[in-house]
Amino acid sequence: MAKRNSFSIACWRVNPVPAVRRSFTLIDTSTALYGVFGDPVAHSLGPAMHNQAFARAGLNAVYLAFRVRDLAGAMAGVRGLPMAGVSITIPHKVPVMEYLDEIDPEARAIGAVNTVVNRDGHLMGYNTDSRGALKALGEKIDPVGKTAAVIGAGGAARAIGYGLVKIGARVLIFNRTPEKGRTLARSLGAEFHGLADLAGLRPDIVINTTPVGMAPARDAMVVDPSGLAPAAVVMDIVYNPVETAFLKAARAAGCRVVDGLTMFVHQGAAQFELWTGRKASLNVMRRAALQGLELLGGRFHA
Ligand code: ATR
């Protein structure tokens, strides 16, 4: 990918969004194309985050959001255009696997792909959600040998639980619907418990992987964390708002907290590194994601 300069201009939009200063990269015939495939994608922070990261690294690349309903057609487009790399989000993380040439063993074990890398026409699938969560947690605690409570039993719980088990944490799955929780726990080699048992089990780490607390229901908490040991590290994968009610209550109980934006940025940085072979600037990506969240403002209800 050719290096090139980017520049900043003030950008005023037609709709009533405040003027913001943004960096743009000049686009030409050698610009590499990246993007996110999902439905919906109107709330995606990927374009804000990755375009700033490309610009900061001096890479001739752009990243766009594509609302994809025809996944087969979109994946044919990745080959045909060709696109250099794609982020995959809801609802395509599992179905995308059938359109790839190769799947990384970790993504295969998790059962979902959130990153596609196009290596000269060979489409390779990865999952950076697990890595992103472990990196984010690692800012506050080394999970090896610790007891980690994972709340929820969906795709995010599976990716995070898988990563934690693999590095040697003792994983406890807590879920509203016991059957779903038990199934996930069994497949990960973890234990299942009801939500009411959380504080009594004195976990070192607690991670909310459910959407509870996401705007606009900002006051909702999947479980009250006030009974947790103050030494616990509490993480939420919800990043809008950045400080959820769950994290606020955990902080008030004396726990250290890791917000969902930190995980989002780490999984994005892992994507950037897979695509470009270069280290991403976490600071640039976090600032850009925060700016993206502010811009989305009241429109962000995903
Ligand atoms: P993803 O794949 O994105 O992780 P998902 O498959 O929809 O999302 O899973 C969401 C998880 O959040 C599920 O475990 C769900 O619990 P159930 O298995 O009981 O449905 C959990 N969840 C969602 N809303 C919840 C709520 N209000 N209270 C408790 N758990 C909730």
Short mmCIF file of C-alpha atoms and ligand atoms in Angstrom, two decimals:
data_model
loop_
_atom_site.label_atom_id
_atom_site.label_comp_id
_atom_site.label_asym_id
_atom_site.label_seq_id
_atom_site.Cartn_x
_atom_site.Cartn_y
_atom_site.Cartn_z
CA MET A 1 0.00 0.00 0.00
CA ALA A 2 1.51 3.35 -1.04
CA LYS A 3 2.22 5.93 1.66
CA ARG A 4 0.65 9.31 1.22
CA ASN A 5 -0.29 12.44 3.01
CA SER A 6 -3.59 13.18 4.58
CA PHE A 7 -4.94 16.58 5.50
CA SER A 8 -7.54 18.03 7.80
CA ILE A 9 -10.40 20.26 6.79
CA ALA A 10 -13.43 21.55 8.58
CA CYS A 11 -16.46 19.64 7.39
CA TRP A 12 -19.99 21.01 7.58
CA ARG A 13 -22.76 18.57 6.92
CA VAL A 14 -26.14 19.34 5.44
CA ASN A 15 -28.01 17.73 8.32
CA PRO A 16 -27.97 19.45 11.73
CA VAL A 17 -24.78 17.88 13.05
CA PRO A 18 -22.16 20.19 14.53
CA ALA A 19 -19.19 21.07 12.33
CA VAL A 20 -16.23 18.81 13.04
CA ARG A 21 -12.62 18.77 12.05
CA ARG A 22 -11.80 15.54 10.24
CA SER A 23 -8.81 14.09 8.46
CA PHE A 24 -9.22 12.97 4.88
CA THR A 25 -6.86 10.98 2.73
CA LEU A 26 -6.63 11.85 -0.95
CA ILE A 27 -8.26 9.09 -2.97
CA ASP A 28 -6.71 7.94 -6.24
CA THR A 29 -6.39 4.86 -8.43
CA SER A 30 -4.25 2.98 -5.92
CA THR A 31 -6.43 3.58 -2.87
CA ALA A 32 -7.15 0.31 -1.02
CA LEU A 33 -10.81 -0.26 -0.12
CA TYR A 34 -11.93 -1.61 3.26
CA GLY A 35 -15.33 -1.60 4.90
CA VAL A 36 -17.82 -3.08 7.30
CA PHE A 37 -20.66 -5.37 6.22
CA GLY A 38 -23.67 -5.45 8.54
CA ASP A 39 -27.35 -4.65 8.82
CA PRO A 40 -27.87 -2.15 10.32
CA VAL A 41 -24.58 -0.26 10.00
CA ALA A 42 -25.77 3.32 10.43
CA HIS A 43 -24.35 3.33 13.98
CA SER A 44 -20.99 1.78 13.14
CA LEU A 45 -17.94 3.48 14.62
CA GLY A 46 -15.68 1.53 12.23
CA PRO A 47 -15.43 4.23 9.55
CA ALA A 48 -14.49 6.94 12.08
CA MET A 49 -11.94 4.70 13.79
CA HIS A 50 -10.28 2.97 10.83
CA ASN A 51 -10.09 6.00 8.54
CA GLN A 52 -8.30 7.97 11.27
CA ALA A 53 -5.96 5.02 11.86
CA PHE A 54 -5.17 4.77 8.12
CA ALA A 55 -4.59 8.52 7.90
CA ARG A 56 -2.31 8.51 10.96
CA ALA A 57 -0.29 5.61 9.51
CA GLY A 58 -0.02 7.46 6.17
CA LEU A 59 -1.73 4.59 4.33
CA ASN A 60 -3.59 5.10 1.07
CA ALA A 61 -6.81 3.40 2.15
CA VAL A 62 -10.44 4.15 2.89
CA TYR A 63 -13.02 2.32 5.01
CA LEU A 64 -16.75 2.57 4.29
CA ALA A 65 -19.91 1.20 5.89
CA PHE A 66 -22.04 -1.09 3.71
CA ARG A 67 -25.56 -2.08 4.72
CA VAL A 68 -25.49 -5.61 3.36
CA ARG A 69 -28.63 -7.66 2.87
CA ASP A 70 -27.28 -9.88 0.09
CA LEU A 71 -24.20 -11.38 1.74
CA ALA A 72 -23.39 -13.72 -1.18
CA GLY A 73 -23.39 -10.74 -3.56
CA ALA A 74 -21.34 -8.60 -1.19
CA MET A 75 -18.71 -11.31 -0.73
CA ALA A 76 -18.51 -11.78 -4.51
CA GLY A 77 -17.88 -8.04 -4.57
CA VAL A 78 -14.96 -8.40 -2.15
CA ARG A 79 -13.33 -10.74 -4.68
CA GLY A 80 -14.43 -8.91 -7.79
CA LEU A 81 -13.60 -5.31 -6.94
CA PRO A 82 -11.37 -6.35 -5.11
CA MET A 83 -11.63 -5.08 -1.53
CA ALA A 84 -8.54 -5.40 0.69
CA GLY A 85 -10.36 -6.27 3.91
CA VAL A 86 -13.74 -6.26 5.60
CA SER A 87 -15.12 -6.09 9.13
CA ILE A 88 -18.15 -8.33 9.57
CA THR A 89 -20.86 -7.47 12.05
CA ILE A 90 -24.41 -8.49 12.99
CA PRO A 91 -26.08 -10.47 11.43
CA HIS A 92 -23.32 -11.82 9.17
CA LYS A 93 -20.61 -13.08 11.56
CA VAL A 94 -21.64 -16.74 11.27
CA PRO A 95 -23.03 -16.95 7.69
CA VAL A 96 -19.95 -15.21 6.23
CA MET A 97 -17.89 -18.32 7.01
CA GLU A 98 -19.24 -20.18 3.98
CA TYR A 99 -17.85 -17.55 1.58
CA LEU A 100 -14.24 -17.71 2.76
CA ASP A 101 -11.29 -19.73 1.46
CA GLU A 102 -9.76 -20.31 4.88
CA ILE A 103 -10.73 -19.71 8.50
CA ASP A 104 -8.26 -19.10 11.27
CA PRO A 105 -8.46 -21.92 13.89
CA GLU A 106 -9.48 -19.48 16.65
CA ALA A 107 -12.37 -18.08 14.58
CA ARG A 108 -13.35 -21.65 13.69
CA ALA A 109 -13.42 -22.62 17.37
CA ILE A 110 -15.45 -19.50 18.27
CA GLY A 111 -17.77 -20.22 15.35
CA ALA A 112 -17.84 -16.65 14.01
CA VAL A 113 -15.73 -14.34 11.84
CA ASN A 114 -15.54 -10.57 12.33
CA THR A 115 -12.57 -9.86 10.06
CA VAL A 116 -11.85 -10.81 6.44
CA VAL A 117 -8.41 -10.32 4.93
CA ASN A 118 -8.04 -10.51 1.13
CA ARG A 119 -4.58 -11.89 0.41
CA ASP A 120 -4.26 -11.78 -3.39
CA GLY A 121 -7.73 -13.20 -3.88
CA HIS A 122 -7.51 -15.69 -1.00
CA LEU A 123 -10.14 -14.68 1.57
CA MET A 124 -9.08 -15.47 5.13
CA GLY A 125 -11.44 -15.13 8.12
CA TYR A 126 -10.43 -14.18 11.67
CA ASN A 127 -12.16 -13.29 14.91
CA THR A 128 -10.60 -10.39 16.84
CA ASP A 129 -13.37 -10.08 19.46
CA SER A 130 -11.71 -12.52 21.83
CA ARG A 131 -8.29 -10.89 21.44
CA GLY A 132 -9.84 -7.43 21.87
CA ALA A 133 -11.52 -8.43 25.13
CA LEU A 134 -8.35 -10.03 26.54
CA LYS A 135 -6.25 -6.97 25.63
CA ALA A 136 -8.82 -4.64 27.21
CA LEU A 137 -8.96 -6.72 30.40
CA GLY A 138 -5.18 -6.95 30.38
CA GLU A 139 -5.01 -3.19 30.95
CA LYS A 140 -6.31 -3.84 34.50
CA ILE A 141 -5.68 -7.52 35.39
CA ASP A 142 -3.88 -10.65 34.21
CA PRO A 143 -6.76 -13.14 33.81
CA VAL A 144 -4.52 -16.24 33.90
CA GLY A 145 -5.57 -18.43 36.84
CA LYS A 146 -8.38 -16.00 37.82
CA THR A 147 -12.11 -16.70 38.13
CA ALA A 148 -13.98 -14.84 35.39
CA ALA A 149 -17.77 -14.43 35.39
CA VAL A 150 -19.20 -13.99 31.90
CA ILE A 151 -22.78 -12.70 31.90
CA GLY A 152 -24.74 -13.71 28.80
CA ALA A 153 -24.60 -16.64 26.42
CA GLY A 154 -24.67 -15.09 22.94
CA GLY A 155 -21.92 -14.69 20.34
CA ALA A 156 -19.94 -12.15 22.38
CA ALA A 157 -20.02 -14.38 25.47
CA ARG A 158 -18.80 -17.27 23.36
CA ALA A 159 -15.85 -15.32 21.88
CA ILE A 160 -14.81 -13.86 25.23
CA GLY A 161 -15.37 -17.10 27.16
CA TYR A 162 -13.33 -19.01 24.59
CA GLY A 163 -10.37 -16.61 24.94
CA LEU A 164 -10.47 -16.71 28.73
CA VAL A 165 -10.60 -20.53 28.90
CA LYS A 166 -7.76 -20.76 26.40
CA ILE A 167 -5.40 -18.62 28.45
CA GLY A 168 -6.18 -20.54 31.64
CA ALA A 169 -8.90 -18.58 33.46
CA ARG A 170 -11.70 -20.40 35.32
CA VAL A 171 -14.82 -19.28 33.47
CA LEU A 172 -18.31 -19.13 34.99
CA ILE A 173 -21.22 -18.45 32.62
CA PHE A 174 -24.25 -16.59 34.04
CA ASN A 175 -27.35 -16.30 31.90
CA ARG A 176 -31.03 -15.38 32.17
CA THR A 177 -32.07 -18.48 30.21
CA PRO A 178 -30.42 -21.43 31.97
CA GLU A 179 -30.59 -23.82 29.04
CA LYS A 180 -28.69 -21.47 26.72
CA GLY A 181 -26.16 -20.73 29.46
CA ARG A 182 -25.60 -24.42 30.19
CA THR A 183 -25.09 -25.21 26.51
CA LEU A 184 -22.44 -22.51 26.16
CA ALA A 185 -20.75 -23.48 29.42
CA ARG A 186 -20.59 -27.13 28.34
CA SER A 187 -19.08 -26.31 24.97
CA LEU A 188 -16.42 -24.05 26.53
CA GLY A 189 -15.57 -26.37 29.42
CA ALA A 190 -16.91 -23.71 31.81
CA GLU A 191 -19.41 -23.78 34.71
CA PHE A 192 -22.97 -22.44 34.59
CA HIS A 193 -24.60 -20.42 37.40
CA GLY A 194 -27.78 -18.39 37.80
CA LEU A 195 -27.45 -14.58 37.87
CA ALA A 196 -28.42 -14.46 41.56
CA ASP A 197 -25.24 -16.39 42.51
CA LEU A 198 -22.84 -13.82 41.04
CA ALA A 199 -21.63 -11.91 44.10
CA GLY A 200 -21.50 -15.00 46.34
CA LEU A 201 -19.00 -16.70 44.02
CA ARG A 202 -16.57 -13.78 44.49
CA PRO A 203 -15.23 -13.68 40.91
CA ASP A 204 -12.01 -11.76 40.19
CA ILE A 205 -13.40 -10.61 36.84
CA VAL A 206 -17.00 -9.86 35.76
CA ILE A 207 -17.91 -9.18 32.13
CA ASN A 208 -21.33 -8.11 30.89
CA THR A 209 -21.77 -9.41 27.34
CA THR A 210 -25.53 -8.69 27.15
CA PRO A 211 -26.93 -5.53 25.53
CA VAL A 212 -28.50 -4.44 28.85
CA GLY A 213 -27.61 -0.80 29.64
CA MET A 214 -27.23 0.28 26.02
CA ALA A 215 -28.79 3.63 25.07
CA PRO A 216 -31.60 4.53 25.26
CA ALA A 217 -32.17 2.21 28.29
CA ARG A 218 -29.15 3.72 30.04
CA ASP A 219 -30.27 2.98 33.61
CA ALA A 220 -30.73 -0.76 33.12
CA MET A 221 -28.28 -3.24 34.69
CA VAL A 222 -28.24 -6.95 33.97
CA VAL A 223 -27.36 -7.55 37.64
CA ASP A 224 -26.52 -5.26 40.57
CA PRO A 225 -22.72 -5.33 40.99
CA SER A 226 -22.70 -3.60 44.40
CA GLY A 227 -22.11 -6.90 46.25
CA LEU A 228 -18.92 -7.68 44.33
CA ALA A 229 -15.55 -7.72 46.05
CA PRO A 230 -13.80 -4.35 45.63
CA ALA A 231 -10.78 -6.15 44.18
CA ALA A 232 -12.86 -7.34 41.19
CA VAL A 233 -12.32 -5.97 37.70
CA VAL A 234 -15.63 -5.31 35.94
CA MET A 235 -15.94 -4.95 32.17
CA ASP A 236 -18.94 -4.11 29.98
CA ILE A 237 -19.06 -4.70 26.24
CA VAL A 238 -21.73 -2.00 25.85
CA TYR A 239 -20.00 1.23 24.73
CA ASN A 240 -22.91 3.60 24.34
CA PRO A 241 -22.84 5.13 26.91
CA VAL A 242 -19.12 4.64 27.55
CA GLU A 243 -19.76 4.50 31.30
CA THR A 244 -22.80 2.25 31.66
CA ALA A 245 -24.94 2.12 34.80
CA PHE A 246 -23.35 -1.28 35.48
CA LEU A 247 -19.82 0.16 35.38
CA LYS A 248 -20.85 3.18 37.43
CA ALA A 249 -22.29 0.95 40.19
CA ALA A 250 -19.22 -1.32 40.06
CA ARG A 251 -16.92 1.70 40.40
CA ALA A 252 -19.00 2.92 43.36
CA ALA A 253 -18.49 -0.52 44.96
CA GLY A 254 -14.72 0.04 44.68
CA CYS A 255 -14.13 -2.21 41.64
CA ARG A 256 -11.79 -1.32 38.79
CA VAL A 257 -13.66 -1.03 35.51
CA VAL A 258 -12.96 -1.52 31.80
CA ASP A 259 -15.40 0.15 29.40
CA GLY A 260 -16.72 -1.38 26.20
CA LEU A 261 -15.03 1.22 24.02
CA THR A 262 -11.65 -0.10 25.19
CA MET A 263 -12.57 -3.58 23.95
CA PHE A 264 -14.01 -2.16 20.73
CA VAL A 265 -10.80 -0.25 20.04
CA HIS A 266 -8.59 -3.27 20.79
CA GLN A 267 -10.58 -5.54 18.45
CA GLY A 268 -10.35 -2.82 15.79
CA ALA A 269 -6.61 -2.44 16.35
CA ALA A 270 -6.23 -6.20 15.86
CA GLN A 271 -8.14 -5.88 12.55
CA PHE A 272 -5.91 -2.99 11.47
CA GLU A 273 -2.82 -5.07 12.21
CA LEU A 274 -4.14 -8.10 10.28
CA TRP A 275 -4.93 -5.89 7.27
CA THR A 276 -1.81 -3.73 7.19
CA GLY A 277 0.85 -5.67 9.08
CA ARG A 278 1.42 -2.49 11.09
CA LYS A 279 0.82 -1.54 14.69
CA ALA A 280 -2.29 0.56 15.22
CA SER A 281 -2.35 3.71 17.32
CA LEU A 282 -4.79 2.89 20.13
CA ASN A 283 -4.98 6.55 21.16
CA VAL A 284 -5.90 7.71 17.67
CA MET A 285 -8.48 4.95 17.31
CA ARG A 286 -10.09 5.62 20.70
CA ARG A 287 -10.28 9.37 20.09
CA ALA A 288 -11.83 8.78 16.67
CA ALA A 289 -14.34 6.28 18.06
CA LEU A 290 -15.31 8.73 20.81
CA GLN A 291 -15.75 11.48 18.23
CA GLY A 292 -17.88 9.09 16.16
CA LEU A 293 -20.06 8.35 19.21
CA GLU A 294 -20.52 12.08 19.86
CA LEU A 295 -21.49 12.65 16.23
CA LEU A 296 -24.02 9.86 16.36
CA GLY A 297 -25.42 11.41 19.54
CA GLY A 298 -29.12 10.80 19.95
CA ARG A 299 -29.29 8.78 16.72
CA PHE A 300 -27.43 5.89 18.36
CA HIS A 301 -29.97 3.35 19.52
CA ALA A 302 -28.52 0.02 18.35
P1 ATR B 1 -24.63 -11.47 20.84
O1 ATR B 1 -24.58 -12.66 19.91
O2 ATR B 1 -24.43 -10.16 20.17
O3 ATR B 1 -23.76 -11.65 22.04
P2 ATR B 1 -27.28 -12.41 21.57
O4 ATR B 1 -27.05 -13.70 20.92
O5 ATR B 1 -28.53 -11.69 21.26
O6 ATR B 1 -26.14 -11.36 21.33
O7 ATR B 1 -27.14 -12.66 23.13
C1 ATR B 1 -27.52 -11.74 24.01
C2 ATR B 1 -27.38 -12.30 25.45
O8 ATR B 1 -27.83 -11.29 26.30
C3 ATR B 1 -28.20 -13.54 25.70
O9 ATR B 1 -27.50 -14.40 26.54
C4 ATR B 1 -29.42 -12.96 26.43
O10 ATR B 1 -29.99 -13.81 27.41
P3 ATR B 1 -31.01 -14.99 27.04
O11 ATR B 1 -30.17 -16.15 26.59
O12 ATR B 1 -31.75 -15.22 28.30
O13 ATR B 1 -31.88 -14.42 25.94
C5 ATR B 1 -28.81 -11.80 27.16
N1 ATR B 1 -29.81 -10.77 27.42
C6 ATR B 1 -30.40 -9.95 26.53
N2 ATR B 1 -31.27 -9.13 27.15
C7 ATR B 1 -31.24 -9.46 28.47
C8 ATR B 1 -31.90 -8.97 29.64
N3 ATR B 1 -32.78 -7.96 29.58
N4 ATR B 1 -31.59 -9.54 30.83
C9 ATR B 1 -30.71 -10.55 30.92
N5 ATR B 1 -30.05 -11.06 29.85
C10 ATR B 1 -30.29 -10.52 28.65
#
